[in-house]
C-alpha atoms as a PDB file:
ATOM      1  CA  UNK A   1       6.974 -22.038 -59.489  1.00  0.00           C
ATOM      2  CA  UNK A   2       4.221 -23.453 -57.293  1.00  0.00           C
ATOM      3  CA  UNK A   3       3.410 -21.481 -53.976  1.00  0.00           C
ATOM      4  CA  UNK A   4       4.687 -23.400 -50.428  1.00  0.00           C
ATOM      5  CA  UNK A   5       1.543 -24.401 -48.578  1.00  0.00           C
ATOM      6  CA  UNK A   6       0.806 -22.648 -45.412  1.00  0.00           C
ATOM      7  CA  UNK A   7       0.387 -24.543 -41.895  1.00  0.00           C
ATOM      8  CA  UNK A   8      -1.005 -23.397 -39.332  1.00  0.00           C
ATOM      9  CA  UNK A   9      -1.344 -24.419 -35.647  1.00  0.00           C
ATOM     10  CA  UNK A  10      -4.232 -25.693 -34.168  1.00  0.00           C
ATOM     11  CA  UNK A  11      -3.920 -22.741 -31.233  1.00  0.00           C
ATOM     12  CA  UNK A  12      -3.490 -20.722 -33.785  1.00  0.00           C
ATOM     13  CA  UNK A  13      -7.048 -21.696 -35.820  1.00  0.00           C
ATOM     14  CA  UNK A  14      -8.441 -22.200 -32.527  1.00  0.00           C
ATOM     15  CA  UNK A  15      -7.965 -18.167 -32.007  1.00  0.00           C
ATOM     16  CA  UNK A  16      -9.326 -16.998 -35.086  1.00  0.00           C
ATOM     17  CA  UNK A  17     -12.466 -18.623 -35.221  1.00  0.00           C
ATOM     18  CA  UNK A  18     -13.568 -17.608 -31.464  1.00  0.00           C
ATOM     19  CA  UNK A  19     -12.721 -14.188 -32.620  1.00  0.00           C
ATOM     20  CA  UNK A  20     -14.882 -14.764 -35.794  1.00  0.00           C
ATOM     21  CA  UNK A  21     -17.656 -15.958 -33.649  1.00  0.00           C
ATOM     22  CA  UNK A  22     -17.604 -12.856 -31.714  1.00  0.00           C
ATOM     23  CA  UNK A  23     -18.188 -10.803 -34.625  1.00  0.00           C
ATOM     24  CA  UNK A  24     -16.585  -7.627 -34.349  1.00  0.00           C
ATOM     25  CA  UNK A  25     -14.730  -8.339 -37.620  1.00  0.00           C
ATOM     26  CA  UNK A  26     -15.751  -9.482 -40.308  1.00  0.00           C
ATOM     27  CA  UNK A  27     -14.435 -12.662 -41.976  1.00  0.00           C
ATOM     28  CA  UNK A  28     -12.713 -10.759 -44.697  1.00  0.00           C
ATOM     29  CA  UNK A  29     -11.505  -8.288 -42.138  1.00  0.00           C
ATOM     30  CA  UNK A  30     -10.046 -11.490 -40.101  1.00  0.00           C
ATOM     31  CA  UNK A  31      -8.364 -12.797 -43.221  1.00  0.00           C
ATOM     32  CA  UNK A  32      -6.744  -9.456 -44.246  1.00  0.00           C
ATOM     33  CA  UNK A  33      -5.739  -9.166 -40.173  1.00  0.00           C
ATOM     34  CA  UNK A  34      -4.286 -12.988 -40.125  1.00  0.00           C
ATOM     35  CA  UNK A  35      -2.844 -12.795 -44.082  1.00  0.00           C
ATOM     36  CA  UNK A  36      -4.806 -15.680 -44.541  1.00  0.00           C
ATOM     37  CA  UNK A  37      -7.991 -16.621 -47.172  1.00  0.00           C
ATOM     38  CA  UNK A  38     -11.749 -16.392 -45.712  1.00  0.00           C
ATOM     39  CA  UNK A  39     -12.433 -19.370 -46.981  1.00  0.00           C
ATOM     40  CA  UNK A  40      -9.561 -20.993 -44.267  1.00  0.00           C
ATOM     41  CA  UNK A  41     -11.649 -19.293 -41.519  1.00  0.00           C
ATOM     42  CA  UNK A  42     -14.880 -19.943 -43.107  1.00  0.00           C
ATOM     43  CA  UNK A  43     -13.690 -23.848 -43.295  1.00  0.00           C
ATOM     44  CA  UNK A  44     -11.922 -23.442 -39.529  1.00  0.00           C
ATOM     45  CA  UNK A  45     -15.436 -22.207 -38.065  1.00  0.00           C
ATOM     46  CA  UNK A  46     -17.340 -25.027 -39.518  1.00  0.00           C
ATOM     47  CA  UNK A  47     -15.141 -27.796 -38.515  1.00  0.00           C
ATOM     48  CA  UNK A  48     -14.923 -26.075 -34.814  1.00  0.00           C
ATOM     49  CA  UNK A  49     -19.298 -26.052 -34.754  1.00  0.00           C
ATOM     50  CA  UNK A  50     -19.497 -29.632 -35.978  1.00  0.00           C
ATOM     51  CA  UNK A  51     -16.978 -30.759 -33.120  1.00  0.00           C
ATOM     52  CA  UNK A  52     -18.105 -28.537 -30.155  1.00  0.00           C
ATOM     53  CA  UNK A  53     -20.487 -31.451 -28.800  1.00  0.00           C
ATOM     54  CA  UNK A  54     -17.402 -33.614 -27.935  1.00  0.00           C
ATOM     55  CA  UNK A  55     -16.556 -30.774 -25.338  1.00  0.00           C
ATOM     56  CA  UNK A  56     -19.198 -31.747 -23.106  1.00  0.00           C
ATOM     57  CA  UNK A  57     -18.927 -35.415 -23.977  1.00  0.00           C
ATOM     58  CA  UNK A  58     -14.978 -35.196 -22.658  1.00  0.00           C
ATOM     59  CA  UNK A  59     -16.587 -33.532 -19.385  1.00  0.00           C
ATOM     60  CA  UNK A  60     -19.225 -36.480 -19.267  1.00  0.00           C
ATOM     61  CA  UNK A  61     -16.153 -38.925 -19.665  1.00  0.00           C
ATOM     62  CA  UNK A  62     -14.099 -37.462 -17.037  1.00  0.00           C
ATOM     63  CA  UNK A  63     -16.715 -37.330 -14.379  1.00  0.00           C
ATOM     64  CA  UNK A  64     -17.255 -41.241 -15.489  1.00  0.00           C
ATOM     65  CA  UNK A  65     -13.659 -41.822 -14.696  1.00  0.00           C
ATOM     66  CA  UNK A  66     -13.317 -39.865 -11.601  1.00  0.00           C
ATOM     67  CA  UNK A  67     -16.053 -42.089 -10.127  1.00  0.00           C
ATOM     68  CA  UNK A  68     -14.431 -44.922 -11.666  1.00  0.00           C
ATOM     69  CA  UNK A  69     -11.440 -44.107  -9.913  1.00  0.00           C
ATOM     70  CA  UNK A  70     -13.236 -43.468  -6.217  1.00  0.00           C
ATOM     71  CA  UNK A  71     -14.771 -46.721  -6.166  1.00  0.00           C
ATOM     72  CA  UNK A  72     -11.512 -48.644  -7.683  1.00  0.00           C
ATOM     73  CA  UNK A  73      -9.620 -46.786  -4.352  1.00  0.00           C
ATOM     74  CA  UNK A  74     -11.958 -48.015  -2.118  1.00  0.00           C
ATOM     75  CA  UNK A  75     -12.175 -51.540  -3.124  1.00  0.00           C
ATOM     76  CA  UNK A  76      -8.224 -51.063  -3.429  1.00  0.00           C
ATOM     77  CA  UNK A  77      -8.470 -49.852   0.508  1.00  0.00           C
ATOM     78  CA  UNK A  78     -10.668 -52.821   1.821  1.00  0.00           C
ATOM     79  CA  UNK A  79      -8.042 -55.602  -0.349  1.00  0.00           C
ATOM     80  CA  UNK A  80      -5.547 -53.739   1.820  1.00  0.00           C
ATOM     81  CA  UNK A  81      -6.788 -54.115   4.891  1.00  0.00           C
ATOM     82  CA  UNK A  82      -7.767 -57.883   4.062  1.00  0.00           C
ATOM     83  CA  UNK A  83      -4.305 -58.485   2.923  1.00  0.00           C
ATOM     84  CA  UNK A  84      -2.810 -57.264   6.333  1.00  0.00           C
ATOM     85  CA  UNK A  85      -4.765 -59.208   8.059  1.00  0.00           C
ATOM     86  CA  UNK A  86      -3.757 -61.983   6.306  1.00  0.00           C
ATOM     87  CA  UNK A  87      -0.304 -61.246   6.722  1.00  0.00           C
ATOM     88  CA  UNK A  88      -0.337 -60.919  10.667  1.00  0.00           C
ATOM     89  CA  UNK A  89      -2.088 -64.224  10.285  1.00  0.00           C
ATOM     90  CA  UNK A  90       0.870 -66.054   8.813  1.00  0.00           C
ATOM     91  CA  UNK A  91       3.482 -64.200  10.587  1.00  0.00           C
ATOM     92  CA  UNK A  92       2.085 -65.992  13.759  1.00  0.00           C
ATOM     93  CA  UNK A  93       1.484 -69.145  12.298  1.00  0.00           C
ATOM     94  CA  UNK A  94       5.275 -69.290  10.921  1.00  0.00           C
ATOM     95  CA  UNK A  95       6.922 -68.080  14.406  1.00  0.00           C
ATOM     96  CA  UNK A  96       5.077 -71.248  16.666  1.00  0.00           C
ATOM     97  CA  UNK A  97       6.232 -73.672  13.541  1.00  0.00           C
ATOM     98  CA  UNK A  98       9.739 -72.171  14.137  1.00  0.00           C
ATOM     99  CA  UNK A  99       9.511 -72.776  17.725  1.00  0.00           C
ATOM    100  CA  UNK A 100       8.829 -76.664  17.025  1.00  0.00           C
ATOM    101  CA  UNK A 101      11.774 -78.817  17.613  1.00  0.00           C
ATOM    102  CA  UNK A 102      14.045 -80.444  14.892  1.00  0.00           C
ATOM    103  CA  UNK A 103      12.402 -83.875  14.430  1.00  0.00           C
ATOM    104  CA  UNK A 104       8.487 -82.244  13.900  1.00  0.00           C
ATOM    105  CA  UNK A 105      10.121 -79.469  11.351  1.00  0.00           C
ATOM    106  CA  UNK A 106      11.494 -82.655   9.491  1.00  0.00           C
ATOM    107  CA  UNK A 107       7.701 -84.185   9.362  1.00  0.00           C
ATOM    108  CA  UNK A 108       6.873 -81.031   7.879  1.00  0.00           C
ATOM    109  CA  UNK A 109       8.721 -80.743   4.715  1.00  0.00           C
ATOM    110  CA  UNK A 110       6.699 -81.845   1.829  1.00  0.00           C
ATOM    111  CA  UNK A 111       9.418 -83.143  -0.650  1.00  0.00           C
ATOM    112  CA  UNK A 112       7.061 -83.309  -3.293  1.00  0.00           C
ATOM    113  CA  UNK A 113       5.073 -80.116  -3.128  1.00  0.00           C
ATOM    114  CA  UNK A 114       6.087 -78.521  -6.169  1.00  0.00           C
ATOM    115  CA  UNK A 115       4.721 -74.856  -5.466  1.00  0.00           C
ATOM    116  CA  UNK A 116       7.585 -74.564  -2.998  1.00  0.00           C
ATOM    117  CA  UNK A 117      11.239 -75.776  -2.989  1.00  0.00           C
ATOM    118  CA  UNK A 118      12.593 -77.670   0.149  1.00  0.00           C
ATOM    119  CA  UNK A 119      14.906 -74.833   0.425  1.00  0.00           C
ATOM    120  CA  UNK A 120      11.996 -72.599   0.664  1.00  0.00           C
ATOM    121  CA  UNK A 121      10.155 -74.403   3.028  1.00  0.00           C
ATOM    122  CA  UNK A 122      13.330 -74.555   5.426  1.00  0.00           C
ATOM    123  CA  UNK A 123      13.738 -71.406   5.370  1.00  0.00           C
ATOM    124  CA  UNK A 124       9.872 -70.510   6.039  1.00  0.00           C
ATOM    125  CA  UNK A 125      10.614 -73.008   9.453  1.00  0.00           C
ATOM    126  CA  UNK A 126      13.781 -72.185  10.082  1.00  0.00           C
ATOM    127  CA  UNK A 127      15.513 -75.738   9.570  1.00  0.00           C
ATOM    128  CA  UNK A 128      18.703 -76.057   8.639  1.00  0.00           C
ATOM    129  CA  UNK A 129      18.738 -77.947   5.085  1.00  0.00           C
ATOM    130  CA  UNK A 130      21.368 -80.054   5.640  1.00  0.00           C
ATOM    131  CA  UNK A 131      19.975 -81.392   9.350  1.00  0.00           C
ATOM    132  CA  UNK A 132      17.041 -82.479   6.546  1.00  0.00           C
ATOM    133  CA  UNK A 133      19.089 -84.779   5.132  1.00  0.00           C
ATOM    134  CA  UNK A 134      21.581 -86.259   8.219  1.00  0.00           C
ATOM    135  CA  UNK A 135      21.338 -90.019   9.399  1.00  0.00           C
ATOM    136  CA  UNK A 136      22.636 -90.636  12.458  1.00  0.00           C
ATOM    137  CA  UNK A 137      25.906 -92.744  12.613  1.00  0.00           C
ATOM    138  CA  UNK A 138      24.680 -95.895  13.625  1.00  0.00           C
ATOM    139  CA  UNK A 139      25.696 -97.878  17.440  1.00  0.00           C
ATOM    140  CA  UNK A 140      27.896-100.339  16.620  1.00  0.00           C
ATOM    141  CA  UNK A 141      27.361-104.125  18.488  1.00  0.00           C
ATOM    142  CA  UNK A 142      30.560-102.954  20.070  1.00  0.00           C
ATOM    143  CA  UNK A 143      28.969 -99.813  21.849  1.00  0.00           C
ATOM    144  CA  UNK A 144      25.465-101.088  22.443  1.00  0.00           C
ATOM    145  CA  UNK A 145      27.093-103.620  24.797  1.00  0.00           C
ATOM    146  CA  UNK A 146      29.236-101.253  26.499  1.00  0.00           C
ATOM    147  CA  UNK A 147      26.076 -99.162  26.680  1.00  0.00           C
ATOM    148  CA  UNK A 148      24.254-101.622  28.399  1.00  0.00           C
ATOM    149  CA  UNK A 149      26.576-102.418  30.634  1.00  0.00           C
ATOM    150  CA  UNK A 150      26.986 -98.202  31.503  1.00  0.00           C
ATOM    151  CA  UNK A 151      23.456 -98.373  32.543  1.00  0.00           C
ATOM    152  CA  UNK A 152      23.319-101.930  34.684  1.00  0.00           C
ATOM    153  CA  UNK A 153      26.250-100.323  36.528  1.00  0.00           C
ATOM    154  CA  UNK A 154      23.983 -97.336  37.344  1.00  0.00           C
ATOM    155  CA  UNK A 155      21.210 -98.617  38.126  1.00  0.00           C
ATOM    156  CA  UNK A 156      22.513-101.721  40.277  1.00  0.00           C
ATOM    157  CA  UNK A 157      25.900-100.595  41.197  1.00  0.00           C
ATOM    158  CA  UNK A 158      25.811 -97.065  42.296  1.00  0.00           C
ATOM    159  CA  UNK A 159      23.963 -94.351  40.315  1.00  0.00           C
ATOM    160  CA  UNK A 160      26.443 -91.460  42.012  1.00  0.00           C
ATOM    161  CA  UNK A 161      29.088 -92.903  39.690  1.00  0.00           C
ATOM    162  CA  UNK A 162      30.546 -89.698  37.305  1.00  0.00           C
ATOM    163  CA  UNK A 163      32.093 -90.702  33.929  1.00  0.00           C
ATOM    164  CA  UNK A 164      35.504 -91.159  36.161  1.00  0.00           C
ATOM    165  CA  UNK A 165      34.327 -93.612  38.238  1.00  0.00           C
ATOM    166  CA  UNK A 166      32.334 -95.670  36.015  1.00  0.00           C
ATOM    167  CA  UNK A 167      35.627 -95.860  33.317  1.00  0.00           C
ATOM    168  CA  UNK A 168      37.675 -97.237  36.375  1.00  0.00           C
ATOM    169  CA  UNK A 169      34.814 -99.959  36.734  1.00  0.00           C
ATOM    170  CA  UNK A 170      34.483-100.750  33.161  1.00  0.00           C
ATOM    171  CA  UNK A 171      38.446-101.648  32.930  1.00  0.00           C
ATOM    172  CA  UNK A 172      38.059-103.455  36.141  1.00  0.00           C
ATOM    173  CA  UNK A 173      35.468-105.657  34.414  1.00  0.00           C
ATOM    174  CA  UNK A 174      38.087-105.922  31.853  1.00  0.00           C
ATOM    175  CA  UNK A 175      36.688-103.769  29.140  1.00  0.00           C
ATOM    176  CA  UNK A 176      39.044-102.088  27.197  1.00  0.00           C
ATOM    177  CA  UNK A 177      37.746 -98.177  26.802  1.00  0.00           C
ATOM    178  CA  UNK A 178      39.171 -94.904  26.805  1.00  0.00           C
ATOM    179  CA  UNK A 179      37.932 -92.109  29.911  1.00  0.00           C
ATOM    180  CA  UNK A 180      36.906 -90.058  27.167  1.00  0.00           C
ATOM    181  CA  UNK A 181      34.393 -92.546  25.291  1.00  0.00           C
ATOM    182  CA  UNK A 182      33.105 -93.449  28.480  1.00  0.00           C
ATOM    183  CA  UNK A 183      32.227 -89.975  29.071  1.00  0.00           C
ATOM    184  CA  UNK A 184      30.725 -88.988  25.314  1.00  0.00           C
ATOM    185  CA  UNK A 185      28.420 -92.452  25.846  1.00  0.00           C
ATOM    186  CA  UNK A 186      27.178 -91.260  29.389  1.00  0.00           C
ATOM    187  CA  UNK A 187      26.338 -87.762  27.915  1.00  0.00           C
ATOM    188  CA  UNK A 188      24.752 -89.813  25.030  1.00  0.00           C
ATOM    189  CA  UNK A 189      22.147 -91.660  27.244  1.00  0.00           C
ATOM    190  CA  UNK A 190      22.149 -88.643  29.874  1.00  0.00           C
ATOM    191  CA  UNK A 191      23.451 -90.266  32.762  1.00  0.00           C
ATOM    192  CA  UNK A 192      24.242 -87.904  35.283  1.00  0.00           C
ATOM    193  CA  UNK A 193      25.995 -88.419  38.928  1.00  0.00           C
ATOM    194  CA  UNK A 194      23.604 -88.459  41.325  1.00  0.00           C
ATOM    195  CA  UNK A 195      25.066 -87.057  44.621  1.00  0.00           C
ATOM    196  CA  UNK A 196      23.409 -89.395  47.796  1.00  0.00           C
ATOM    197  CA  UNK A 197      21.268 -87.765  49.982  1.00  0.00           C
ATOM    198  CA  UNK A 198      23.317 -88.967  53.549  1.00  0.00           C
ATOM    199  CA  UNK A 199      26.439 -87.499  52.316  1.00  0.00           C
ATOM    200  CA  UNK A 200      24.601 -84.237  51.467  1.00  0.00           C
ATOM    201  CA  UNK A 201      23.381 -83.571  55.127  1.00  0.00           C
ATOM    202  CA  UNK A 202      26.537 -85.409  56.775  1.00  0.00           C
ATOM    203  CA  UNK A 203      28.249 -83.601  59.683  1.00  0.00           C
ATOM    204  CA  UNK A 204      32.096 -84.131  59.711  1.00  0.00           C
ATOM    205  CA  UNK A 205      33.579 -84.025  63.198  1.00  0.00           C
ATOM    206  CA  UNK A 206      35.893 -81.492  63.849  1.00  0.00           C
ATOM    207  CA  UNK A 207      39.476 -83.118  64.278  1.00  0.00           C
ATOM    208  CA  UNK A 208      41.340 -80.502  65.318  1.00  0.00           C
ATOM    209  CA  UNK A 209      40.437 -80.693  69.046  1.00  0.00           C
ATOM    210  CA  UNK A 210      43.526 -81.681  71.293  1.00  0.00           C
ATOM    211  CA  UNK A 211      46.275 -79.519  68.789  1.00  0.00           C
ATOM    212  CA  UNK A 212      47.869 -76.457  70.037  1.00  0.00           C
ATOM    213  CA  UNK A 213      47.618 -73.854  67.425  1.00  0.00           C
ATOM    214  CA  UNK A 214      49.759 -71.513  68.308  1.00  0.00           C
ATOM    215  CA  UNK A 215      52.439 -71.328  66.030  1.00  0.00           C
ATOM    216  CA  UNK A 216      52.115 -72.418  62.514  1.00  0.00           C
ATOM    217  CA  UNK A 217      54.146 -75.631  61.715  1.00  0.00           C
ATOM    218  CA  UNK A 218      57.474 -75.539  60.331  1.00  0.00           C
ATOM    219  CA  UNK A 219      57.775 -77.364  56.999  1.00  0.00           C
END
């Protein structure tokens, strides 16, 4: 029956040959201590000596890396700083393009750019997607008339006339309009009453004079 081979740690054969080197045993003293051959320690020691260079070549490597790593942190540091920058940079640019109104934020979408979706590039301006893509309902001949007509009254009729008053004028010209479309069309062109000036600073006499006051009327 054949004999099991031994193994043996590398701690292990790392111990006994730094004791071996010290020499106060000898090597067939060591192999008695360890229950091991002197030709394993003899083999252990040689191995060790032929490899002890790398030792200093690992401590050579790891100062390499260390200043390596120093300079890679520093160059990291600067890219951060740059990148910052860069950042505040575009945060300001993007806040005035969100303060632009509706109709230059439309100009500004680039339907083609393919780096960027529209939807990205509304949200980046803050425009509602859908306002991209809305077509005003178109005046009828209808309306225009009745538009122009709003606006002749204003200008040559009276301009203090509210949306009341002009939708009583309309019907007396025999136009056939509701109070309410009146009003949406006036807001539409933004035709406002304009209150005269002599009826702002007017004094109303007092007509109260020649009445006795002293007892409230019976109703």
């Amino acid at each position: 029956m054949s004999r099991k081979r031994s193994t043996f740690t590398t701690e292990f054969k790392t111990h006994v040959v730094l004791e071996a080197l010290q020499g106060e045993l000898t090597i067939s003293q060591l192999a008695t201590k360890y229950a091991i051959t002197s030709k394993n320690i003899l083999n252990w020691k040689q191995l060790f000596l032929d490899n002890a260079a790398l030792a200093f070549e690992a401590t050579d490597s790891t100062k390499s890396s260390k200043a390596e790593l120093a300079k890679l942190k520093k160059e990291n540091e600067k890219l951060n700083a740059k990148l910052n920058n860069v950042a505040s940079q575009r945060d300001a640019a993007i806040t005035k393009l969100q303060g632009l109104d509706v109709a230059v934020k439309k100009k500004l979408i680039d339907t083609h750019y393919s780096k960027l979706s529209i939807a990205r590039q509304c949200e980046i301006i803050n425009l509602n997607r859908t306002s991209l893509y809305y077509a005003p309902k178109p005046t009828d001949d209808k309306d225009a008339k009745i538009i122009n007509r709003i606006q002749e009254i204003h200008t040559s009729i009276s301009s203090a006339y509210g949306y009341r008053m002009m939708h009583q004028q309309l019907i007396k010209e025999g136009y056939r309009i509701g109070v309410n479309k009146v009003h949406k069309l006036m807001k539409m062109m933004e035709l406002q009453a304009k209150q005269k000036q002599d009826d702002q600073n007017k004094i109303h006499p007092y007509l109260l004079h020649d009445l006795s006051l002293a007892k409230p009327t019976k109703l």
